[in-house]
Coordinates of C-alpha atoms in Angstrom, one line a residue:
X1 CA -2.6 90.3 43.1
X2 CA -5.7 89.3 45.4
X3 CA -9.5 88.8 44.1
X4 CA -9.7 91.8 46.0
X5 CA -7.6 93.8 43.9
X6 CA -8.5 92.9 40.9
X7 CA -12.1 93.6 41.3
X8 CA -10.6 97.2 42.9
X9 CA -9.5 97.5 39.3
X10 CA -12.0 96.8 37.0
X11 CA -14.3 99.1 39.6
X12 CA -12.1 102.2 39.2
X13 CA -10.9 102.0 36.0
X14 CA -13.7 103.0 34.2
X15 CA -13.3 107.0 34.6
X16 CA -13.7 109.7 37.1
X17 CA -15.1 110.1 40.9
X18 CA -17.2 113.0 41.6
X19 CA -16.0 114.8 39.0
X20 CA -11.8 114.1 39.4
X21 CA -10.0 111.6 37.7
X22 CA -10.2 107.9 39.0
X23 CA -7.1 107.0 41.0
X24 CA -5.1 104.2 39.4
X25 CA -3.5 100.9 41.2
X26 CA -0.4 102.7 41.9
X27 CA 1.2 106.4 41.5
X28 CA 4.3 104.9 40.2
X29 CA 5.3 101.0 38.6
X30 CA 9.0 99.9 38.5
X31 CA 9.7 97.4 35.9
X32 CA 12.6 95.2 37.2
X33 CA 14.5 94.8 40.6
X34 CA 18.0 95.0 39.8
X35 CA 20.5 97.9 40.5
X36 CA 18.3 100.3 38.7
X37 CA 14.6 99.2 40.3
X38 CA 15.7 99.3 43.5
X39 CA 18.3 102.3 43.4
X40 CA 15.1 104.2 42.5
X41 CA 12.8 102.6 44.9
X42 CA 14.7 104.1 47.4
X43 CA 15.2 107.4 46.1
X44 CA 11.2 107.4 46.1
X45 CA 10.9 106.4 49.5
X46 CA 13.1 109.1 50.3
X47 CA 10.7 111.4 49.1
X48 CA 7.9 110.0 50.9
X49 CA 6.4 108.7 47.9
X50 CA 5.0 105.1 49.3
X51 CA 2.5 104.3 46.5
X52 CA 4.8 102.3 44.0
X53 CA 5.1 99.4 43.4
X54 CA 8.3 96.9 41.7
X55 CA 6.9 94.2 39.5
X56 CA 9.7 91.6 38.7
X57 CA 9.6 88.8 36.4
X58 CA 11.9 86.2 38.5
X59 CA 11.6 85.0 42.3
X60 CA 13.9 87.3 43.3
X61 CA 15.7 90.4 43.4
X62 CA 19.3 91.3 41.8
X63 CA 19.1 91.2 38.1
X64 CA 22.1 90.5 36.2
X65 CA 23.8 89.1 39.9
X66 CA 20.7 86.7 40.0
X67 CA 20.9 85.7 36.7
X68 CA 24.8 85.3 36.3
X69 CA 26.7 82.3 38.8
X70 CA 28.9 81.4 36.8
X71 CA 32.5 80.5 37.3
X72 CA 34.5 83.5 38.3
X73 CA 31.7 85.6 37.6
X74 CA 32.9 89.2 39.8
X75 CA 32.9 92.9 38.9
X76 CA 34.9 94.0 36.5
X77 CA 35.3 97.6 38.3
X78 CA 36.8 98.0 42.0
X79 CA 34.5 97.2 44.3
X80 CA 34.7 100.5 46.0
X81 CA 32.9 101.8 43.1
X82 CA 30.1 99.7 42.6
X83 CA 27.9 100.6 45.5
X84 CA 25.6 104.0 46.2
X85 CA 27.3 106.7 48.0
X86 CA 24.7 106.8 50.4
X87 CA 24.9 102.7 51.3
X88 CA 28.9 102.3 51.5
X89 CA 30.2 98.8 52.6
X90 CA 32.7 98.8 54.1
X91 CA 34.0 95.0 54.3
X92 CA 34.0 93.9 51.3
X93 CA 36.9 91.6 50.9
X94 CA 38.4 92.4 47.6
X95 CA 39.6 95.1 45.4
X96 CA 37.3 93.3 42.8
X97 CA 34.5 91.2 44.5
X98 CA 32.8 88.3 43.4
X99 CA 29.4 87.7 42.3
X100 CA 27.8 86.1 45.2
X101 CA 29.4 89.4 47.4
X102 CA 27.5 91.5 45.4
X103 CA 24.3 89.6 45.5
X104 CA 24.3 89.8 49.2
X105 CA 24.8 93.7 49.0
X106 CA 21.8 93.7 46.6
X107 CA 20.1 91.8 49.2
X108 CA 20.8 93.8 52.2
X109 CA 20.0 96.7 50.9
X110 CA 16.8 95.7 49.9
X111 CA 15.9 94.6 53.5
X112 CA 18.0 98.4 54.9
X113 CA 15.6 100.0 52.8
X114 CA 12.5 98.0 53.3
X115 CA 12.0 97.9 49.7
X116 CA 10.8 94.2 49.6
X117 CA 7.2 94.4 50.4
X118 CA 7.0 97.1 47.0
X119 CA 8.0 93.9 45.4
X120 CA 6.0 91.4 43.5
X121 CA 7.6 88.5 42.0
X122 CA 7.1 86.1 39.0
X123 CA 5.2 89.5 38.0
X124 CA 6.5 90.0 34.0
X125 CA 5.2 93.4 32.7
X126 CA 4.3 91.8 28.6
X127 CA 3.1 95.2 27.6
X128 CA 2.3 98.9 28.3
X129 CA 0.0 100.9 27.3
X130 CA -1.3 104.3 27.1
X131 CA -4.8 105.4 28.0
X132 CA -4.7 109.0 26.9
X133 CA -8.2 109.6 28.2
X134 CA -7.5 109.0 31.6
X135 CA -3.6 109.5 31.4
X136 CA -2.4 106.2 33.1
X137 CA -0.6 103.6 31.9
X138 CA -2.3 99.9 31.2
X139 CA -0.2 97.7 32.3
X140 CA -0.2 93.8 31.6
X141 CA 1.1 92.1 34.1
X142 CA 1.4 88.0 33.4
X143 CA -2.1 88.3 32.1
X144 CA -3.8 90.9 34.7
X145 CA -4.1 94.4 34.0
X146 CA -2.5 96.8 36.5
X147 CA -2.6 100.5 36.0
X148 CA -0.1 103.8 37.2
X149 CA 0.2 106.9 36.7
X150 CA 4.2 107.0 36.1
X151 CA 5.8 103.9 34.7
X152 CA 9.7 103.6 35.2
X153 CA 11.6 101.2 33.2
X154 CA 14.3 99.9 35.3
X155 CA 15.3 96.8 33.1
X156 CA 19.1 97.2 32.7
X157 CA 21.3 97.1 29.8
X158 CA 21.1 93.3 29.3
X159 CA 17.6 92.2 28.9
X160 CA 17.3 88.7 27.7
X161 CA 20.0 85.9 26.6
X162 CA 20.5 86.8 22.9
X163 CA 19.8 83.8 20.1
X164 CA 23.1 82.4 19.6
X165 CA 23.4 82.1 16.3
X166 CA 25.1 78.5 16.4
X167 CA 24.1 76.4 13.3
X168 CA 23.4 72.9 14.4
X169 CA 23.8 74.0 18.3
X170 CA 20.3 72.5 19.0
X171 CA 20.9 69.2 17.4
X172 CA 23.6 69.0 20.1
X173 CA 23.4 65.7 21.6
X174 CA 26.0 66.4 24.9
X175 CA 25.5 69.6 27.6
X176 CA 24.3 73.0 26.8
X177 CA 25.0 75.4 29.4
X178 CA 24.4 79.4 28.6
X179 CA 26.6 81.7 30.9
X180 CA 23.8 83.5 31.9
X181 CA 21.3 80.2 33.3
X182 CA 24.8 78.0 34.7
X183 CA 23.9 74.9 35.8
X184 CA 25.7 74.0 38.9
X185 CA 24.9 70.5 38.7
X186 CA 26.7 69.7 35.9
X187 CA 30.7 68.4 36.5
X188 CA 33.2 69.5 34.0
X189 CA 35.9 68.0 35.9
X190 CA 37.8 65.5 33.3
X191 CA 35.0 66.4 30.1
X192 CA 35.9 67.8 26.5
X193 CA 34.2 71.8 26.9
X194 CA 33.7 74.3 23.9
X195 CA 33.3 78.2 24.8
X196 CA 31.9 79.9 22.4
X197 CA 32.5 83.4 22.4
X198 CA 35.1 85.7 24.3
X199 CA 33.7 88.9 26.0
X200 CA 33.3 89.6 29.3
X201 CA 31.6 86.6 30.6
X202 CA 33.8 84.3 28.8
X203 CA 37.5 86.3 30.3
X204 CA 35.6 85.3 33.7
X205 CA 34.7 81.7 32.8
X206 CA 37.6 80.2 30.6
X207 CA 40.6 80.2 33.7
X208 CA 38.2 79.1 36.1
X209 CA 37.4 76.2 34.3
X210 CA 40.8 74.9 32.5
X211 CA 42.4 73.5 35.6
X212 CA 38.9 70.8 35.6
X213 CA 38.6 70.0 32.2
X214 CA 40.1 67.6 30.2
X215 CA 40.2 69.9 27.4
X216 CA 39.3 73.4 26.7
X217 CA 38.4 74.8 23.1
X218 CA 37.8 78.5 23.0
X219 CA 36.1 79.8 19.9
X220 CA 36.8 83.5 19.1
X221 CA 35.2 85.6 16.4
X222 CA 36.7 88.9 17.9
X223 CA 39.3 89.2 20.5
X224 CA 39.0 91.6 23.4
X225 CA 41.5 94.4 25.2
X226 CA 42.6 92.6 28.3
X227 CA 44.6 94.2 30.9
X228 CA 46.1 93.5 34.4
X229 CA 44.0 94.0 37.5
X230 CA 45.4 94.9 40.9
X231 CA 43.0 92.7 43.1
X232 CA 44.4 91.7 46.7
X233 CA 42.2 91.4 49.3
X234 CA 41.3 94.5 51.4
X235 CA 42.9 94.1 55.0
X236 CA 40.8 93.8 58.0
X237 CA 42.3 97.0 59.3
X238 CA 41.4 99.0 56.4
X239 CA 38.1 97.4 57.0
X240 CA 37.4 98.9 60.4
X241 CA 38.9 102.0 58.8
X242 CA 36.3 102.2 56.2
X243 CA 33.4 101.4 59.3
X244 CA 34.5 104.1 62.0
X245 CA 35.6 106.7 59.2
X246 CA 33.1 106.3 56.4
X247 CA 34.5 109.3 54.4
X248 CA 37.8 107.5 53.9
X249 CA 35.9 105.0 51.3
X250 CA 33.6 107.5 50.3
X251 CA 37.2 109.3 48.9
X252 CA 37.9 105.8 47.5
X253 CA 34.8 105.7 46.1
X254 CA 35.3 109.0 44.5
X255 CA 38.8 108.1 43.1
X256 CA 38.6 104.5 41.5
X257 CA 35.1 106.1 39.6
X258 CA 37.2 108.8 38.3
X259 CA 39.9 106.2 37.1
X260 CA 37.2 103.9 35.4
X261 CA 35.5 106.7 34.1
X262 CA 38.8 107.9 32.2
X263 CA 39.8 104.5 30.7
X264 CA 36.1 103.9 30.0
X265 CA 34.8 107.3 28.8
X266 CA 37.8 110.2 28.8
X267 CA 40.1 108.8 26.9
X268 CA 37.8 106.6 23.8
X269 CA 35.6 110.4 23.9
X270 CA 39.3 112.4 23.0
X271 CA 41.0 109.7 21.1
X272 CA 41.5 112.0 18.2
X273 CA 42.8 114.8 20.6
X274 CA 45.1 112.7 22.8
X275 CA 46.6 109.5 19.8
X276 CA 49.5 109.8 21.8
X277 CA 48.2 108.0 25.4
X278 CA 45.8 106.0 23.6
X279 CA 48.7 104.5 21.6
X280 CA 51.0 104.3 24.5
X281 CA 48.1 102.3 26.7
X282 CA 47.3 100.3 23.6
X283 CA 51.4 99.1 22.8
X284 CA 51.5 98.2 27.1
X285 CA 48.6 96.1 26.2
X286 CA 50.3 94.2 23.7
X287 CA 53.4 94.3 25.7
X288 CA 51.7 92.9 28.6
X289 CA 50.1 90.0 26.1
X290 CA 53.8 89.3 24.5
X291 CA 54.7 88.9 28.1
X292 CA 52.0 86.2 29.3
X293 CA 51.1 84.1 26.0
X294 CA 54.4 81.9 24.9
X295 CA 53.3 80.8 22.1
X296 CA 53.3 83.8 18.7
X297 CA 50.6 82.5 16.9
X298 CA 48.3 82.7 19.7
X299 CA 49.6 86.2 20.3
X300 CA 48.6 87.4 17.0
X301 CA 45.1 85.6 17.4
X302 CA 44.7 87.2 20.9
X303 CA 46.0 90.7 19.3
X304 CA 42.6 93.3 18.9
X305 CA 42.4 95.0 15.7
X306 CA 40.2 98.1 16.6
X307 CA 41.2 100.8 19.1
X308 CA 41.1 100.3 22.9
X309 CA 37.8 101.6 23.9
X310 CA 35.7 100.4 20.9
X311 CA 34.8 97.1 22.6
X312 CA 34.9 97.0 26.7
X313 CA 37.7 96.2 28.0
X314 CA 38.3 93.2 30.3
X315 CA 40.2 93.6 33.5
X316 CA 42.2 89.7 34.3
X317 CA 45.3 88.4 35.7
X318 CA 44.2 84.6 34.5
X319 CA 42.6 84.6 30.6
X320 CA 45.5 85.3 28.3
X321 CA 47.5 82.7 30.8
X322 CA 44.7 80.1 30.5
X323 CA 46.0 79.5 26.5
X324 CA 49.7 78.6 27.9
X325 CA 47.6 75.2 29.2
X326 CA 48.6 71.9 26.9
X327 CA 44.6 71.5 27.5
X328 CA 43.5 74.9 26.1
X329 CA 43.0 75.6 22.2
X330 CA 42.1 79.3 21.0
X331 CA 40.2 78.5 18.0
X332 CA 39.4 81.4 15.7
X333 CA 38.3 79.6 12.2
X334 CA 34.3 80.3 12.1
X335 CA 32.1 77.3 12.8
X336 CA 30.2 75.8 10.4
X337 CA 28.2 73.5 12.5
X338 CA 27.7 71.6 15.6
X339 CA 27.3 68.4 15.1
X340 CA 25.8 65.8 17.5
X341 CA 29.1 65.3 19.1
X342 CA 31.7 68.3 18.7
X343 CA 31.6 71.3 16.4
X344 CA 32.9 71.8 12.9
X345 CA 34.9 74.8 11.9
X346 CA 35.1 76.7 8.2
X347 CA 38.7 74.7 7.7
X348 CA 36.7 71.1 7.8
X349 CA 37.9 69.9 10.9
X350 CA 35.8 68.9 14.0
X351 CA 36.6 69.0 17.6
X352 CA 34.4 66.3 19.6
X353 CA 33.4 67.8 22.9
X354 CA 31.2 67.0 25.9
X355 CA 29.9 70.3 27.0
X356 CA 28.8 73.4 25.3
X357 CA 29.4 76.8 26.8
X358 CA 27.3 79.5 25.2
X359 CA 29.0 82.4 26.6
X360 CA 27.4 84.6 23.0
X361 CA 26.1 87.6 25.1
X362 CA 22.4 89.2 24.9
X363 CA 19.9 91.6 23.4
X364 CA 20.7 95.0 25.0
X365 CA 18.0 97.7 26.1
X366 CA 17.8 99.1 23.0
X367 CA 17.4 95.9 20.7
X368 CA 13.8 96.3 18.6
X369 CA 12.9 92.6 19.6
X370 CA 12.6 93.3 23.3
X371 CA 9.8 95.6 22.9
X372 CA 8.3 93.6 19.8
X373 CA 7.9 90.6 22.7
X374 CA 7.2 93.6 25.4
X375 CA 5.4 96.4 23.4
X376 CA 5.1 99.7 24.7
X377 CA 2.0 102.2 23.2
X378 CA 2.2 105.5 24.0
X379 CA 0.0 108.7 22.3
X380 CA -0.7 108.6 19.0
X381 CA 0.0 105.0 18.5
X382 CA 3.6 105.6 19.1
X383 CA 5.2 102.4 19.0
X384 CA 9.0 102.3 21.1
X385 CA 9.9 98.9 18.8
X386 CA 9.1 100.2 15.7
X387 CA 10.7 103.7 16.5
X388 CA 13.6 101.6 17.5
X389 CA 13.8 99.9 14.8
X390 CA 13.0 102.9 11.8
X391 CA 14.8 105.7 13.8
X392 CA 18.0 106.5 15.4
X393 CA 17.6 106.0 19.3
X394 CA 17.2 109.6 21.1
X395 CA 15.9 110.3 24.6
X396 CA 16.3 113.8 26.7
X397 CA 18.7 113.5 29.1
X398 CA 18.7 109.3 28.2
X399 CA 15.5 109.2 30.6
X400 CA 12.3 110.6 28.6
X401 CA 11.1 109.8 24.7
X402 CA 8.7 112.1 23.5
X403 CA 5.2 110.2 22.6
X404 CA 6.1 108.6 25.9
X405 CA 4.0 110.5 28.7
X406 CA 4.5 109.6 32.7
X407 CA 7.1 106.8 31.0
X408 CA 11.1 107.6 32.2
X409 CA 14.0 104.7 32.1
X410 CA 16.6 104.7 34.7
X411 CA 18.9 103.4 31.2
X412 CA 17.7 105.1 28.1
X413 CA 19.6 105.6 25.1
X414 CA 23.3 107.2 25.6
X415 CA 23.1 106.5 29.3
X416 CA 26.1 105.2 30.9
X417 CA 28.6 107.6 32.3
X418 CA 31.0 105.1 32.8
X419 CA 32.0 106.4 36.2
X420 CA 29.6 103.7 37.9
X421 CA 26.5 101.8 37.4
X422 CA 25.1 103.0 40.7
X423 CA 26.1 106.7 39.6
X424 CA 23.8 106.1 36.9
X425 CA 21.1 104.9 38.6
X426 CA 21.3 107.8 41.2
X427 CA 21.5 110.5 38.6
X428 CA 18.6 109.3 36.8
X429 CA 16.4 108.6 39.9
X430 CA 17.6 112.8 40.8
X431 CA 16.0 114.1 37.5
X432 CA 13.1 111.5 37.8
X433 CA 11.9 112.5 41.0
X434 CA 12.5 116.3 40.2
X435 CA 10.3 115.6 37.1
X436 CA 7.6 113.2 39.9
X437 CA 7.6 116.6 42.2
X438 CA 6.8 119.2 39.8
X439 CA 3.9 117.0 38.4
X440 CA 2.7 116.8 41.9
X441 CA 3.0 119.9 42.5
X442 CA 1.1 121.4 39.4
X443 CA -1.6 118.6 40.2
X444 CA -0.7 117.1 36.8
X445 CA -1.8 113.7 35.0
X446 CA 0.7 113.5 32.2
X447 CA 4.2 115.2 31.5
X448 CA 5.9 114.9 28.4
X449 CA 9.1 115.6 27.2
X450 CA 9.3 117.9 24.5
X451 CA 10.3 117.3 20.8
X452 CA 12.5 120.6 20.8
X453 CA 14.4 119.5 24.2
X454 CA 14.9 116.1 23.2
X455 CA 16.2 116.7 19.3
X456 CA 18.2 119.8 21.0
X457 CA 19.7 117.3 23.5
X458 CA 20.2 114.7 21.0
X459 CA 22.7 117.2 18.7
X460 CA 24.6 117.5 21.4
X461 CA 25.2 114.3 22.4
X462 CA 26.2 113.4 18.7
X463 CA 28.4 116.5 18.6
X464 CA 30.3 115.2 22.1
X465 CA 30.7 111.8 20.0
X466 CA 33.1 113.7 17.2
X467 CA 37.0 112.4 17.5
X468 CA 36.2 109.9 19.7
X469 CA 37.2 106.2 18.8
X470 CA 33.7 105.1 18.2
X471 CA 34.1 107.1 15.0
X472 CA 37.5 105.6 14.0
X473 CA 36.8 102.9 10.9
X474 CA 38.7 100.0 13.3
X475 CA 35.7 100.1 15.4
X476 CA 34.0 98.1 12.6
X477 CA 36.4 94.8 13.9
X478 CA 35.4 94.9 17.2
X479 CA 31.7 93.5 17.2
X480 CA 30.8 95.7 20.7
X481 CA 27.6 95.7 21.6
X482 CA 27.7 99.4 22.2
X483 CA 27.0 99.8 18.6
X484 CA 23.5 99.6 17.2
X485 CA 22.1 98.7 13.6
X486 CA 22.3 102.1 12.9
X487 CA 25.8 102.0 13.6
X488 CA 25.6 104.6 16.6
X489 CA 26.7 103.8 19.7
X490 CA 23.8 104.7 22.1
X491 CA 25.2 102.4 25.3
X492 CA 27.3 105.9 26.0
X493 CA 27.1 109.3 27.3
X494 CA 29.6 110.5 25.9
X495 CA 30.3 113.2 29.4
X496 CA 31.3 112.7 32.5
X497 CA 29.7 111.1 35.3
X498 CA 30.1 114.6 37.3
X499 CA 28.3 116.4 34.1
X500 CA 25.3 114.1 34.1
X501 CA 24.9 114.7 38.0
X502 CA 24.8 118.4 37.2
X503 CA 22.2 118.0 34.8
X504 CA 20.1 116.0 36.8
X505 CA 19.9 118.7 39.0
X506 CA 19.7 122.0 36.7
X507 CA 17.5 120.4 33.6
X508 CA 15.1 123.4 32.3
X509 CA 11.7 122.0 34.0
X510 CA 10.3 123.7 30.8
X511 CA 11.6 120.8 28.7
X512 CA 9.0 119.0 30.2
X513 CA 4.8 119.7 29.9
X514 CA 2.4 119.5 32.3
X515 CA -1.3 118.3 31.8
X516 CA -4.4 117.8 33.6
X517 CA -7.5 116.0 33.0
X518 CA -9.7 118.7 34.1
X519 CA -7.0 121.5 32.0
X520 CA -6.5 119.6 28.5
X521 CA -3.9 122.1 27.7
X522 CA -0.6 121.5 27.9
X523 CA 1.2 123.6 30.5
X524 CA 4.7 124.6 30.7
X525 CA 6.3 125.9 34.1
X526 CA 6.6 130.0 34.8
X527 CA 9.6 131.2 33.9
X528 CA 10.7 131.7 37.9
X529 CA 9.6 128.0 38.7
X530 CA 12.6 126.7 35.9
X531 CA 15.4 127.0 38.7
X532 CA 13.4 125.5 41.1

């Protein structure tokens, strides 16, 4: 921000202007420009609403596909599902693209949408904060205050790198690499490497790198449901099909996020009511893993113990195969240590290694710390860490927290449909910028959801969650990150992507007040407006 600017700020934010409230910096601040800041950019611009403004903490957009280059890295959806349906590409080259395919969609669509001079860079939002008197939010924004109106928290599900919990990692004396900061410099080609962990990143990482290495240790606390993925790349001619006929991939669009919605959501949400086809998916599974690991005691080591659906599953034609490798170990005895030249498991033995791979995940959305290091105020000294952290996580509609005025998050507690990240971010920009229009409309300063609409919305959502297999006791093997430490599972909306659209567009507006400066009381919308 300019001299300018800031003087602007300390100028106008002292109170009101011939009699009206003082306008702030912006109508509207995006936090983040991943998927989600930018999704809901352009659903603003849409609108016509030009005053926002993204503040991102790195040099540039993309989020998780900025942050993540390491070996392999690609969706682990079909690529025709992974895009807006109203910015349909239509060459990409496989069923499942790669990471650096998506970052260049991410990037084009920024530029299509002229989203980029909204943008500002190296720009970390370290708190928020509510001024109730002149309902805006404070923002600080790597040490200047910015204020808005309407914050929106587009910061994804994976915030930071989380601690790794290795004893003795630090006192490490070869390479440290963490899957999400790669170094490309580095050369395994011919070194001793250590993985530790085996989620998602590390089903990408471990068969792109066993051909290079001299040796490959893989240390597993949990294993993880893999299954086959059918990726070939997509013929040119299909290509052009998809270019002069754009409905043909909007239908494949509308299929493959109906398929990954059922193996993701459908079927773990009626695993009580349908034992039978989750059973029958589960024992082709193991079938499929008999088939591709020779050796039985790695089988039994590669073998889940929880119900498919507890943990995400991992879509690859190349990880179970890696461990047939003379060079590949799965090793699943807990470490004790790392020492300054291998690591050291429970059983006493140590494995001397080169190169460290931290592939141990991070703190989600919803983790207390993130908001302890980035607080957010809102009225009456509410405090979203320590809520976190005391209560379970609620939030109407997984967008709005009461206590939280002019504050919505594109991800909120129980927000993933499963269908599609992008369906996601589009439902949640639909009921943001109904919420946006209304306040406009009304001339309000502050909306709040209610307590009544957000507990009422809440019961439901735990009610949906009954007979699914996040309630089934093997859950408690898995070590999935869609469970909290209040042992619910708030990474999931538990309906379909198709009911969360609905809702976006028929939520009661009443669930919501409106307030203005100049009319303290609250105000709800006329009963004829709710439909509107």
């Amino acid at each position: 921000m300019s001299k300018s600017n800031g003087a602007k700020i300390a100028r106008t934010n002292g109170a009101r202007a011939n009699g009206r409230p003082a306008k702030p910096d912006h109508e509207v601040a995006i936090i983040g420009a991943g998927f989600s800041g930018l999704g809901m950019a352009a659903a603003l611009l849409r609108e016509n609403i030009n005053d926002f403004v993204i503040f991102e903490r790195a040099g540039d957009v993309g989020g998780t596909w900025r942050d993540n280059t390491y070996p392999g890295i690609g969706v682990d959806i079909p690529t025709f599902a992974y895009q807006f349906s109203y910015d349909l590409k239509p060459d990409w080259s496989r069923f499942f693209a790669k990471g650096h395919e998506v970052k260049s969609y991410i990037d084009d669509f920024t530029d299509k949408f002229r989203i980029r001079p909204h943008i500002r860079f190296n720009s970390e939002v370290r708190s928020r904060t509510w001024d109730e008197e002149r309902h805006l939010w404070r923002l600080d924004v790597a040490g200047e205050e910015v204020t808005a109106r309407h914050v929106i928290s587009a910061i994804g599900p994976f915030v930071d790198p989380k601690p790794h919990g290795v004893p003795g990692a630090d006192d490490f004396e070869g390479e440290v690499i963490h899957s999400a900061r790669w170094d490309h410099d580095s050369d395994l080609k011919g070194k001793r490497v250590a993985v530790v962990g085996t989620g998602a990143s590390s089903v990408q990482i471990v068969p792109s790198i066993a051909r290079e290495v001299e040796r490959l240790d893989v240390y597993q606390r949990t294993p993880i449901w893999v299954a086959p993925k059918f990726d070939p790349k997509i013929p040119k001619r299909l290509q052009r099909l998809f270019a002069r006929f754009p409905f043909t991939e909007r239908i494949a669009r509308w299929w493959t996020s109906r398929i990954v919605e059922a193996i993701i959501i459908t079927l773990p949400l009626n695993y009580s009511r349908l034992p039978i086809v989750a059973r029958a998916i589960e024992a082709r599974l193991r079938l499929y893993l008999r088939r591709t690991v020779k050796d039985p005691e790695t089988r039994r080591k590669l073998t889940p113990r929880y119900g498919l659906g507890c943990k995400r599953p991992a879509p690859s034609n190349h990880y179970w195969q890696a461990f047939n490798r003379d060079n590949v170990e799965l090793v699943t005895e807990p470490i004790e240590t790392v020492t300054a030249t291998g690591v050291r498991t429970a059983d006493g033995r140590e494995r001397e290694v080169d190169v460290l791979i931290l592939a141990t995940g991070f703190r989600m959305a919803f983790d207390p710390e993130v908001f302890r290091r980035t607080p957010v105020t809102g009225r009456d000294g509410f405090d979203l860490a320590t809520s976190y952290q005391e209560q379970r996580l609620r939030a109407y509609e997984s967008i709005s927290i009461p206590k939280l005025p002019n504050h919505f998050m594109i991800f909120g507690p129980y927000g993933w449909t499963g269908a599609s990240w992008h369906v996601l971010v589009q439902t949640a920009a639909r009921h943001i910028i109904r919420v946006l229009g209304e306040a406009s409309r009304r001339g309000a300063t502050a909306v709040e959801v209610s307590e009544e609409a957000t507990d009422g919305y809440h019961r439901k959502i735990l009610g949906n969650l009954e007979g699914s297999v996040w309630k089934q006791p093997s859950c408690a093997f898995a070590n999935s990150y869609y469970f909290d430490h209040h042992g619910d599972v708030p990474y999931l909306r538990p309906t379909s992507g198709r009911a969360a659209e609905k809702a976006s567009r028929t939520f009661p507006l009443d669930d919501y007040t409106f307030e203005r400066l100049d009319r303290p009381q609250r105000q709800r919308p006329e009963p004829e407006e709710v439909a509107a």
